[in-house]
Amino acid sequence: DGGITQSPKYLFRKEGQNVTLSCEQNLNHDAMYWYRQDPGQGLRLIYYSQIVNDFQKGDIAEGYSVSREKKESFPLTVTSAQKNPTAFYLCASETGTGLNEQYFGPGTRLTVT
Amino acid sequence: ILNVEQSPQSLHVQEGDSTNFTCSFPSSNFYALHWYRWETAKSPEALFVMTLNGDEKKKGRISATLNTKEGYSYLYIKGSQPEDSATYLCAFMDQAGTALIFGKGTTLSVSS
């Protein structure tokens, strides 16, 4: 089945540790996105990539890093510099035109204590 | 900073009621407007992608209209069913951007 997967579903980390969230898609989409959702907030864009080996900062990129070495994969690292990392993280992909729907993964809920 | 507003924030209706929500977005440099439905414990799923002023799209009991000149879109649900309970998100893209800007969503609860 074609789709987008994220792992793990739940992730717990101690403060000060970096953590990497996985996002994989087999839809042959060029563009991939990382969003963060907090209670009472809409989806806020962290990073996006429209092509392999290229990515752009979104509205809330501070404390996060990404890589796009393969078309299928767009991992997100939450670094210790992120002041409030506990949140729900969603990955999405799209053909790259902006005129087509985004496909979302199931999300990862990260808790940092 | 571009802003997308959705109203109401939440609403509760009875099964069979029809309802509608509003999405407001910047009226300049419009490129596309997306609607997504996000059910609890599931991933957001696209309902509509709209690009033309005056466009109206329909999927079953759900329809949407678009006014790019005044910067709003309406989502209508006819004869709401409990399975329509979800958060409905709209997202805007302008001609300069390459990413969507999401509103905070409208959470619909339908009682049987």
PDB file of C-alpha atoms in Angstrom:
ATOM      1  CA  ASP A   1       0.000   0.000   0.000  1.00  0.00           C
ATOM      2  CA  GLY A   2       1.203   3.508  -0.780  1.00  0.00           C
ATOM      3  CA  GLY A   3       1.434   5.822   2.154  1.00  0.00           C
ATOM      4  CA  ILE A   4       3.457   7.763   4.657  1.00  0.00           C
ATOM      5  CA  THR A   5       4.718   6.274   7.886  1.00  0.00           C
ATOM      6  CA  GLN A   6       6.100   7.765  11.055  1.00  0.00           C
ATOM      7  CA  SER A   7       7.799   6.001  13.882  1.00  0.00           C
ATOM      8  CA  PRO A   8       7.600   5.620  16.742  1.00  0.00           C
ATOM      9  CA  LYS A   9       4.039   6.548  17.705  1.00  0.00           C
ATOM     10  CA  TYR A  10       5.089   7.581  21.210  1.00  0.00           C
ATOM     11  CA  LEU A  11       8.538   8.725  22.256  1.00  0.00           C
ATOM     12  CA  PHE A  12       9.863   9.659  25.663  1.00  0.00           C
ATOM     13  CA  ARG A  13      13.158  11.426  26.264  1.00  0.00           C
ATOM     14  CA  LYS A  14      15.012  13.127  29.027  1.00  0.00           C
ATOM     15  CA  GLU A  15      15.682  16.821  28.779  1.00  0.00           C
ATOM     16  CA  GLY A  16      19.006  17.567  27.133  1.00  0.00           C
ATOM     17  CA  GLN A  17      18.928  14.600  24.765  1.00  0.00           C
ATOM     18  CA  ASN A  18      18.586  14.890  21.020  1.00  0.00           C
ATOM     19  CA  VAL A  19      15.927  12.682  19.450  1.00  0.00           C
ATOM     20  CA  THR A  20      15.180  11.807  15.816  1.00  0.00           C
ATOM     21  CA  LEU A  21      11.698  11.219  14.464  1.00  0.00           C
ATOM     22  CA  SER A  22      11.348   9.087  11.374  1.00  0.00           C
ATOM     23  CA  CYS A  23       9.190   9.863   8.325  1.00  0.00           C
ATOM     24  CA  GLU A  24       9.068   7.651   5.229  1.00  0.00           C
ATOM     25  CA  GLN A  25       6.843   7.821   2.151  1.00  0.00           C
ATOM     26  CA  ASN A  26       6.447   5.539  -0.858  1.00  0.00           C
ATOM     27  CA  LEU A  27       4.168   7.868  -2.806  1.00  0.00           C
ATOM     28  CA  ASN A  28       6.994   9.159  -4.994  1.00  0.00           C
ATOM     29  CA  HIS A  29       6.261  12.672  -3.735  1.00  0.00           C
ATOM     30  CA  ASP A  30       8.882  15.370  -4.163  1.00  0.00           C
ATOM     31  CA  ALA A  31       7.818  17.566  -1.250  1.00  0.00           C
ATOM     32  CA  MET A  32       7.834  16.609   2.408  1.00  0.00           C
ATOM     33  CA  TYR A  33       6.883  18.620   5.486  1.00  0.00           C
ATOM     34  CA  TRP A  34       7.177  18.525   9.259  1.00  0.00           C
ATOM     35  CA  TYR A  35       4.487  20.119  11.426  1.00  0.00           C
ATOM     36  CA  ARG A  36       4.080  20.500  15.125  1.00  0.00           C
ATOM     37  CA  GLN A  37       0.745  20.623  16.925  1.00  0.00           C
ATOM     38  CA  ASP A  38       0.214  21.947  20.431  1.00  0.00           C
ATOM     39  CA  PRO A  39      -3.114  22.088  22.288  1.00  0.00           C
ATOM     40  CA  GLY A  40      -5.280  24.907  20.958  1.00  0.00           C
ATOM     41  CA  GLN A  41      -2.907  25.594  18.090  1.00  0.00           C
ATOM     42  CA  GLY A  42      -3.100  24.845  14.419  1.00  0.00           C
ATOM     43  CA  LEU A  43      -0.435  22.894  12.601  1.00  0.00           C
ATOM     44  CA  ARG A  44       2.759  24.929  12.563  1.00  0.00           C
ATOM     45  CA  LEU A  45       5.419  24.302   9.956  1.00  0.00           C
ATOM     46  CA  ILE A  46       8.874  23.329  11.212  1.00  0.00           C
ATOM     47  CA  TYR A  47      10.773  22.437   8.036  1.00  0.00           C
ATOM     48  CA  TYR A  48       9.945  21.459   4.495  1.00  0.00           C
ATOM     49  CA  SER A  49      11.784  19.997   1.547  1.00  0.00           C
ATOM     50  CA  GLN A  50      10.775  20.225  -2.089  1.00  0.00           C
ATOM     51  CA  ILE A  51      13.587  18.138  -3.471  1.00  0.00           C
ATOM     52  CA  VAL A  52      16.311  15.782  -2.346  1.00  0.00           C
ATOM     53  CA  ASN A  53      19.283  17.472  -0.655  1.00  0.00           C
ATOM     54  CA  ASP A  54      17.382  20.721  -0.183  1.00  0.00           C
ATOM     55  CA  PHE A  55      15.172  21.941   2.660  1.00  0.00           C
ATOM     56  CA  GLN A  56      13.805  25.208   4.011  1.00  0.00           C
ATOM     57  CA  LYS A  57      12.984  26.498   7.469  1.00  0.00           C
ATOM     58  CA  GLY A  58       9.369  26.933   8.388  1.00  0.00           C
ATOM     59  CA  ASP A  59       7.892  29.259  10.984  1.00  0.00           C
ATOM     60  CA  ILE A  60       9.282  27.451  14.037  1.00  0.00           C
ATOM     61  CA  ALA A  61      12.564  25.861  12.931  1.00  0.00           C
ATOM     62  CA  GLU A  62      14.655  26.890  15.929  1.00  0.00           C
ATOM     63  CA  GLY A  63      15.898  23.863  17.855  1.00  0.00           C
ATOM     64  CA  TYR A  64      15.157  21.417  15.041  1.00  0.00           C
ATOM     65  CA  SER A  65      17.198  19.978  12.186  1.00  0.00           C
ATOM     66  CA  VAL A  66      16.349  17.836   9.164  1.00  0.00           C
ATOM     67  CA  SER A  67      17.987  15.986   6.301  1.00  0.00           C
ATOM     68  CA  ARG A  68      16.714  14.856   2.910  1.00  0.00           C
ATOM     69  CA  GLU A  69      19.261  12.401   1.551  1.00  0.00           C
ATOM     70  CA  LYS A  70      16.619  10.228  -0.109  1.00  0.00           C
ATOM     71  CA  LYS A  71      13.330  11.130  -1.741  1.00  0.00           C
ATOM     72  CA  GLU A  72      11.489   8.704   0.510  1.00  0.00           C
ATOM     73  CA  SER A  73      12.855   9.877   3.828  1.00  0.00           C
ATOM     74  CA  PHE A  74      12.740  13.141   5.794  1.00  0.00           C
ATOM     75  CA  PRO A  75      13.858  12.605   9.408  1.00  0.00           C
ATOM     76  CA  LEU A  76      13.458  15.348  11.997  1.00  0.00           C
ATOM     77  CA  THR A  77      15.885  15.780  14.877  1.00  0.00           C
ATOM     78  CA  VAL A  78      14.656  17.587  17.952  1.00  0.00           C
ATOM     79  CA  THR A  79      17.767  18.999  19.574  1.00  0.00           C
ATOM     80  CA  SER A  80      18.400  19.966  23.157  1.00  0.00           C
ATOM     81  CA  ALA A  81      18.178  23.593  21.992  1.00  0.00           C
ATOM     82  CA  GLN A  82      14.428  23.275  21.452  1.00  0.00           C
ATOM     83  CA  LYS A  83      13.007  24.941  24.549  1.00  0.00           C
ATOM     84  CA  ASN A  84       9.634  23.224  24.592  1.00  0.00           C
ATOM     85  CA  PRO A  85       9.886  19.984  22.618  1.00  0.00           C
ATOM     86  CA  THR A  86       6.905  18.115  24.097  1.00  0.00           C
ATOM     87  CA  ALA A  87       4.307  18.096  21.306  1.00  0.00           C
ATOM     88  CA  PHE A  88       2.614  16.054  18.607  1.00  0.00           C
ATOM     89  CA  TYR A  89       4.640  15.927  15.371  1.00  0.00           C
ATOM     90  CA  LEU A  90       3.111  15.266  11.967  1.00  0.00           C
ATOM     91  CA  CYS A  91       4.928  14.533   8.727  1.00  0.00           C
ATOM     92  CA  ALA A  92       3.299  15.081   5.339  1.00  0.00           C
ATOM     93  CA  SER A  93       4.148  14.740   1.677  1.00  0.00           C
ATOM     94  CA  GLU A  94       2.826  16.198  -1.555  1.00  0.00           C
ATOM     95  CA  THR A  95       3.648  16.090  -5.236  1.00  0.00           C
ATOM     96  CA  GLY A  96       5.372  19.449  -4.952  1.00  0.00           C
ATOM     97  CA  THR A  97       3.053  21.825  -6.767  1.00  0.00           C
ATOM     98  CA  GLY A  98       0.982  23.053  -3.821  1.00  0.00           C
ATOM     99  CA  LEU A  99      -2.111  22.363  -5.877  1.00  0.00           C
ATOM    100  CA  ASN A 100      -2.478  18.799  -4.680  1.00  0.00           C
ATOM    101  CA  GLU A 101      -3.497  17.482  -1.313  1.00  0.00           C
ATOM    102  CA  GLN A 102      -0.961  16.716   1.365  1.00  0.00           C
ATOM    103  CA  TYR A 103      -0.830  13.183   2.710  1.00  0.00           C
ATOM    104  CA  PHE A 104      -0.164  12.918   6.424  1.00  0.00           C
ATOM    105  CA  GLY A 105       1.475  10.270   8.532  1.00  0.00           C
ATOM    106  CA  PRO A 106      -0.025   9.019  11.802  1.00  0.00           C
ATOM    107  CA  GLY A 107       2.150  11.321  13.909  1.00  0.00           C
ATOM    108  CA  THR A 108       4.604  10.935  16.773  1.00  0.00           C
ATOM    109  CA  ARG A 109       3.836  12.173  20.245  1.00  0.00           C
ATOM    110  CA  LEU A 110       7.062  13.275  21.894  1.00  0.00           C
ATOM    111  CA  THR A 111       7.273  13.773  25.636  1.00  0.00           C
ATOM    112  CA  VAL A 112      10.413  15.274  27.137  1.00  0.00           C
ATOM    113  CA  THR A 113      10.795  15.295  30.905  1.00  0.00           C
TER     114      THR A 113
ATOM    115  CA  ILE B   1       3.047  37.026   8.926  1.00  0.00           C
ATOM    116  CA  LEU B   2       0.141  35.493   7.010  1.00  0.00           C
ATOM    117  CA  ASN B   3      -2.792  34.515   9.177  1.00  0.00           C
ATOM    118  CA  VAL B   4      -5.598  32.037   8.611  1.00  0.00           C
ATOM    119  CA  GLU B   5      -8.630  32.285  10.883  1.00  0.00           C
ATOM    120  CA  GLN B   6     -11.315  29.654  11.359  1.00  0.00           C
ATOM    121  CA  SER B   7     -14.634  30.057  13.092  1.00  0.00           C
ATOM    122  CA  PRO B   8     -16.236  28.856  15.160  1.00  0.00           C
ATOM    123  CA  GLN B   9     -13.525  27.173  17.208  1.00  0.00           C
ATOM    124  CA  SER B  10     -15.930  24.359  18.066  1.00  0.00           C
ATOM    125  CA  LEU B  11     -19.560  23.483  17.748  1.00  0.00           C
ATOM    126  CA  HIS B  12     -21.934  20.769  18.770  1.00  0.00           C
ATOM    127  CA  VAL B  13     -24.923  19.769  16.636  1.00  0.00           C
ATOM    128  CA  GLN B  14     -27.554  17.065  16.621  1.00  0.00           C
ATOM    129  CA  GLU B  15     -27.649  14.305  14.048  1.00  0.00           C
ATOM    130  CA  GLY B  16     -29.441  15.537  10.953  1.00  0.00           C
ATOM    131  CA  ASP B  17     -28.568  19.207  11.471  1.00  0.00           C
ATOM    132  CA  SER B  18     -26.796  21.049   8.698  1.00  0.00           C
ATOM    133  CA  THR B  19     -23.873  23.237   9.636  1.00  0.00           C
ATOM    134  CA  ASN B  20     -21.186  25.419   8.165  1.00  0.00           C
ATOM    135  CA  PHE B  21     -17.778  26.801   9.129  1.00  0.00           C
ATOM    136  CA  THR B  22     -15.734  29.737   7.925  1.00  0.00           C
ATOM    137  CA  CYS B  23     -12.103  30.070   6.919  1.00  0.00           C
ATOM    138  CA  SER B  24     -10.662  33.561   6.425  1.00  0.00           C
ATOM    139  CA  PHE B  25      -7.356  34.142   4.690  1.00  0.00           C
ATOM    140  CA  PRO B  26      -5.387  37.000   3.086  1.00  0.00           C
ATOM    141  CA  SER B  27      -7.092  38.095  -0.128  1.00  0.00           C
ATOM    142  CA  SER B  28      -3.912  39.166  -1.898  1.00  0.00           C
ATOM    143  CA  ASN B  29      -1.621  36.830  -3.850  1.00  0.00           C
ATOM    144  CA  PHE B  30      -3.955  33.865  -3.494  1.00  0.00           C
ATOM    145  CA  TYR B  31      -2.721  30.534  -4.841  1.00  0.00           C
ATOM    146  CA  ALA B  32      -4.661  27.695  -3.210  1.00  0.00           C
ATOM    147  CA  LEU B  33      -6.967  26.851  -0.315  1.00  0.00           C
ATOM    148  CA  HIS B  34      -7.068  23.364   1.196  1.00  0.00           C
ATOM    149  CA  TRP B  35      -9.638  21.756   3.522  1.00  0.00           C
ATOM    150  CA  TYR B  36      -8.743  18.732   5.660  1.00  0.00           C
ATOM    151  CA  ARG B  37     -10.718  16.562   8.055  1.00  0.00           C
ATOM    152  CA  TRP B  38      -8.904  15.257  11.118  1.00  0.00           C
ATOM    153  CA  GLU B  39     -10.643  12.538  13.063  1.00  0.00           C
ATOM    154  CA  THR B  40      -9.457  11.555  16.507  1.00  0.00           C
ATOM    155  CA  ALA B  41      -6.637   8.973  16.436  1.00  0.00           C
ATOM    156  CA  LYS B  42      -6.317   9.274  12.657  1.00  0.00           C
ATOM    157  CA  SER B  43      -4.239  11.335  10.239  1.00  0.00           C
ATOM    158  CA  PRO B  44      -5.655  14.481   8.610  1.00  0.00           C
ATOM    159  CA  GLU B  45      -7.259  13.666   5.258  1.00  0.00           C
ATOM    160  CA  ALA B  46      -7.825  16.075   2.412  1.00  0.00           C
ATOM    161  CA  LEU B  47     -11.363  17.095   1.543  1.00  0.00           C
ATOM    162  CA  PHE B  48     -10.821  19.744  -1.098  1.00  0.00           C
ATOM    163  CA  VAL B  49      -8.130  21.768  -2.823  1.00  0.00           C
ATOM    164  CA  MET B  50      -9.579  24.946  -4.308  1.00  0.00           C
ATOM    165  CA  THR B  51      -7.892  27.428  -6.586  1.00  0.00           C
ATOM    166  CA  LEU B  52     -10.499  29.418  -8.514  1.00  0.00           C
ATOM    167  CA  ASN B  53     -12.581  32.296  -7.216  1.00  0.00           C
ATOM    168  CA  GLY B  54     -16.226  31.282  -7.076  1.00  0.00           C
ATOM    169  CA  ASP B  55     -15.367  27.597  -7.146  1.00  0.00           C
ATOM    170  CA  GLU B  56     -17.632  25.180  -5.366  1.00  0.00           C
ATOM    171  CA  LYS B  57     -16.650  21.594  -4.625  1.00  0.00           C
ATOM    172  CA  LYS B  58     -18.696  18.748  -3.258  1.00  0.00           C
ATOM    173  CA  LYS B  59     -17.963  15.351  -1.766  1.00  0.00           C
ATOM    174  CA  GLY B  60     -21.057  13.528  -0.585  1.00  0.00           C
ATOM    175  CA  ARG B  61     -22.797  15.664   2.048  1.00  0.00           C
ATOM    176  CA  ILE B  62     -19.843  18.052   2.349  1.00  0.00           C
ATOM    177  CA  SER B  63     -19.326  21.030   0.096  1.00  0.00           C
ATOM    178  CA  ALA B  64     -17.091  24.089   0.056  1.00  0.00           C
ATOM    179  CA  THR B  65     -17.130  27.482  -1.600  1.00  0.00           C
ATOM    180  CA  LEU B  66     -14.308  29.904  -2.251  1.00  0.00           C
ATOM    181  CA  ASN B  67     -14.171  33.700  -2.478  1.00  0.00           C
ATOM    182  CA  THR B  68     -10.594  34.751  -3.157  1.00  0.00           C
ATOM    183  CA  LYS B  69     -11.406  38.442  -3.630  1.00  0.00           C
ATOM    184  CA  GLU B  70     -12.723  38.844  -0.092  1.00  0.00           C
ATOM    185  CA  GLY B  71     -10.603  36.086   1.416  1.00  0.00           C
ATOM    186  CA  TYR B  72     -12.983  33.474   2.758  1.00  0.00           C
ATOM    187  CA  SER B  73     -14.130  29.923   2.217  1.00  0.00           C
ATOM    188  CA  TYR B  74     -17.159  28.151   3.671  1.00  0.00           C
ATOM    189  CA  LEU B  75     -17.419  24.455   4.415  1.00  0.00           C
ATOM    190  CA  TYR B  76     -20.967  23.057   4.582  1.00  0.00           C
ATOM    191  CA  ILE B  77     -22.105  19.735   5.978  1.00  0.00           C
ATOM    192  CA  LYS B  78     -25.647  18.730   5.117  1.00  0.00           C
ATOM    193  CA  GLY B  79     -27.483  16.387   7.483  1.00  0.00           C
ATOM    194  CA  SER B  80     -24.623  15.887   9.951  1.00  0.00           C
ATOM    195  CA  GLN B  81     -23.913  12.345  11.103  1.00  0.00           C
ATOM    196  CA  PRO B  82     -21.925  11.186  14.158  1.00  0.00           C
ATOM    197  CA  GLU B  83     -19.151  10.046  11.829  1.00  0.00           C
ATOM    198  CA  ASP B  84     -18.708  13.670  10.740  1.00  0.00           C
ATOM    199  CA  SER B  85     -17.330  14.448  14.197  1.00  0.00           C
ATOM    200  CA  ALA B  86     -13.803  15.695  13.605  1.00  0.00           C
ATOM    201  CA  THR B  87     -11.641  18.785  13.455  1.00  0.00           C
ATOM    202  CA  TYR B  88     -11.850  20.556  10.115  1.00  0.00           C
ATOM    203  CA  LEU B  89      -8.709  22.413   9.072  1.00  0.00           C
ATOM    204  CA  CYS B  90      -8.288  24.928   6.317  1.00  0.00           C
ATOM    205  CA  ALA B  91      -4.896  25.906   4.929  1.00  0.00           C
ATOM    206  CA  PHE B  92      -3.833  28.737   2.630  1.00  0.00           C
ATOM    207  CA  MET B  93      -0.990  29.075   0.197  1.00  0.00           C
ATOM    208  CA  ASP B  94      -0.038  32.355  -1.473  1.00  0.00           C
ATOM    209  CA  GLN B  95       1.755  32.771  -4.770  1.00  0.00           C
ATOM    210  CA  ALA B  96       5.070  33.455  -3.117  1.00  0.00           C
ATOM    211  CA  GLY B  97       4.947  30.547  -0.734  1.00  0.00           C
ATOM    212  CA  THR B  98       5.749  26.919  -1.091  1.00  0.00           C
ATOM    213  CA  ALA B  99       4.092  25.729   2.088  1.00  0.00           C
ATOM    214  CA  LEU B 100       0.611  25.758   3.573  1.00  0.00           C
ATOM    215  CA  ILE B 101      -0.429  27.985   6.455  1.00  0.00           C
ATOM    216  CA  PHE B 102      -3.016  26.239   8.594  1.00  0.00           C
ATOM    217  CA  GLY B 103      -5.817  27.670  10.675  1.00  0.00           C
ATOM    218  CA  LYS B 104      -6.453  26.338  14.171  1.00  0.00           C
ATOM    219  CA  GLY B 105      -9.417  24.315  13.002  1.00  0.00           C
ATOM    220  CA  THR B 106     -13.103  23.958  13.819  1.00  0.00           C
ATOM    221  CA  THR B 107     -13.973  20.969  15.991  1.00  0.00           C
ATOM    222  CA  LEU B 108     -17.376  19.498  15.198  1.00  0.00           C
ATOM    223  CA  SER B 109     -19.199  17.139  17.512  1.00  0.00           C
ATOM    224  CA  VAL B 110     -22.374  15.445  16.250  1.00  0.00           C
ATOM    225  CA  SER B 111     -24.678  13.754  18.730  1.00  0.00           C
ATOM    226  CA  SER B 112     -27.025  10.947  17.767  1.00  0.00           C
TER     227      SER B 112
END
